[in-house]
């Protein structure tokens, strides 16, 4: 009677995975999941920073509706008492469980990860989490530092472990209990890496010799990038190893060799994460639940690795907003699995060679705000209705839409773009579109440009991403009443994706685009 759900959400993971065509990364377990899943190659977060993105996709509402653009308010009090995805499953008879970083901890989830609304029992946080920013990185001089690049000997870590290792162990323990209880479950597992600091077991460096690591294809600040669009990566500058480099604010580039080390460590952290995912999925096999559990794998947003001279997230570029998104649905994305058959045998990234192609792949542009309705439909629950124009008083509705209709469509039909759009306005004349946004305190980079508090926001950048172009307008914003003034445009960006896939050549000023502004307002 209904499928279980295993919802895996990763922090700061851009789609550097074999299944997304990355040639360098070793991600055999995630690729194996993709080989049994429907994979969306153009999925976008609604804001490229942790708390706003998570509250957005867990409620199915956009940041302008949750009114969370920073970390300092709880939507139920501040915006509206919106139902969440786990809450909806809980109300429909599921045991809902949270392990690791699912909601962003702190004010934005009421210091409780939204328990008891969303979860059946209090969420689990790894005990090692509190050491995340401590001086645990051994420098060349043998001393300990709070570095950005931080390969470690796990046995020397506080408690002899790392947070993601603890989260995997707890998730496996819960799977074993759920097997015995025979209750339908919604288990959300939130992994920290590759979030900074890039702290991971040092053996993963062996997978990525430094001589194989290149710089970003476009490590310069684009000439026509409006200064309001640039994120000055202040949280990275505060790490001991970066501080020692004395890089000028805001545009001074990091030295090439250090850029390579960051990229090397990001990849190493992704492979360490892939091992955790592999152990978790292998445990799903072990308890015999792979044939009746939907698995969703995604991230809260991406991360810049030197593109446009930027690091971290905090922007509207694809490198910050684009995320992996895959759905494994037994009997739908794969033929039914016989009881006891292995679907997800653990693959060791140190010995496994050869990739596996996704089971199905859609190039349709989709949004994380659509995960809630999609998962409801896949689980056989009633799909939450579409939100009305203003929905602050509506407890259950979604500003996304179920993307299950994209699961079985052959790519030829997709090219015509004719299928499955019953509400023309929402589909913008049958052209799927993703909206992202980012707040700024000023037109030029400031110390708080990356993470302005609500009261300091003066400009909001709204981005519209279609398969063909990315269009962004940076408009006047009033934080006292949450209003954007589209008559008052500070700057704009327009990138044509076919000729400029890395978004380096802004042609906003070369073209008339009033029709685009009409669409973004629609």
mmCIF file with all atom_site columns, N, CA and C in Angstrom, residues 11 15 419 470 494:
data_model
loop_
_atom_site.group_PDB
_atom_site.id
_atom_site.type_symbol
_atom_site.label_atom_id
_atom_site.label_alt_id
_atom_site.label_comp_id
_atom_site.label_asym_id
_atom_site.label_entity_id
_atom_site.label_seq_id
_atom_site.pdbx_PDB_ins_code
_atom_site.Cartn_x
_atom_site.Cartn_y
_atom_site.Cartn_z
_atom_site.occupancy
_atom_site.B_iso_or_equiv
_atom_site.pdbx_formal_charge
_atom_site.auth_seq_id
_atom_site.auth_comp_id
_atom_site.auth_asym_id
_atom_site.auth_atom_id
_atom_site.pdbx_PDB_model_num
ATOM 1  N N  . UNK A 1 11  ? 24.431 19.187 0.218   1.00 0.00 ? 11  UNK A N  1
ATOM 2  C CA . UNK A 1 11  ? 24.704 20.611 0.412   1.00 0.00 ? 11  UNK A CA 1
ATOM 3  C C  . UNK A 1 11  ? 25.756 21.099 -0.593  1.00 0.00 ? 11  UNK A C  1
ATOM 4  N N  . UNK A 1 15  ? 26.200 19.674 -10.462 1.00 0.00 ? 15  UNK A N  1
ATOM 5  C CA . UNK A 1 15  ? 26.144 18.343 -11.081 1.00 0.00 ? 15  UNK A CA 1
ATOM 6  C C  . UNK A 1 15  ? 27.482 17.849 -11.633 1.00 0.00 ? 15  UNK A C  1
ATOM 7  N N  . UNK A 1 419 ? 3.847  18.589 -25.399 1.00 0.00 ? 419 UNK A N  1
ATOM 8  C CA . UNK A 1 419 ? 3.081  17.702 -24.521 1.00 0.00 ? 419 UNK A CA 1
ATOM 9  C C  . UNK A 1 419 ? 2.814  18.317 -23.150 1.00 0.00 ? 419 UNK A C  1
ATOM 10 N N  . UNK A 1 470 ? 19.238 32.686 -20.612 1.00 0.00 ? 470 UNK A N  1
ATOM 11 C CA . UNK A 1 470 ? 19.060 33.107 -19.221 1.00 0.00 ? 470 UNK A CA 1
ATOM 12 C C  . UNK A 1 470 ? 18.897 34.615 -19.224 1.00 0.00 ? 470 UNK A C  1
ATOM 13 N N  . UNK A 1 494 ? 21.687 39.032 -20.124 1.00 0.00 ? 494 UNK A N  1
ATOM 14 C CA . UNK A 1 494 ? 21.054 38.119 -21.070 1.00 0.00 ? 494 UNK A CA 1
ATOM 15 C C  . UNK A 1 494 ? 22.141 37.255 -21.706 1.00 0.00 ? 494 UNK A C  1
#
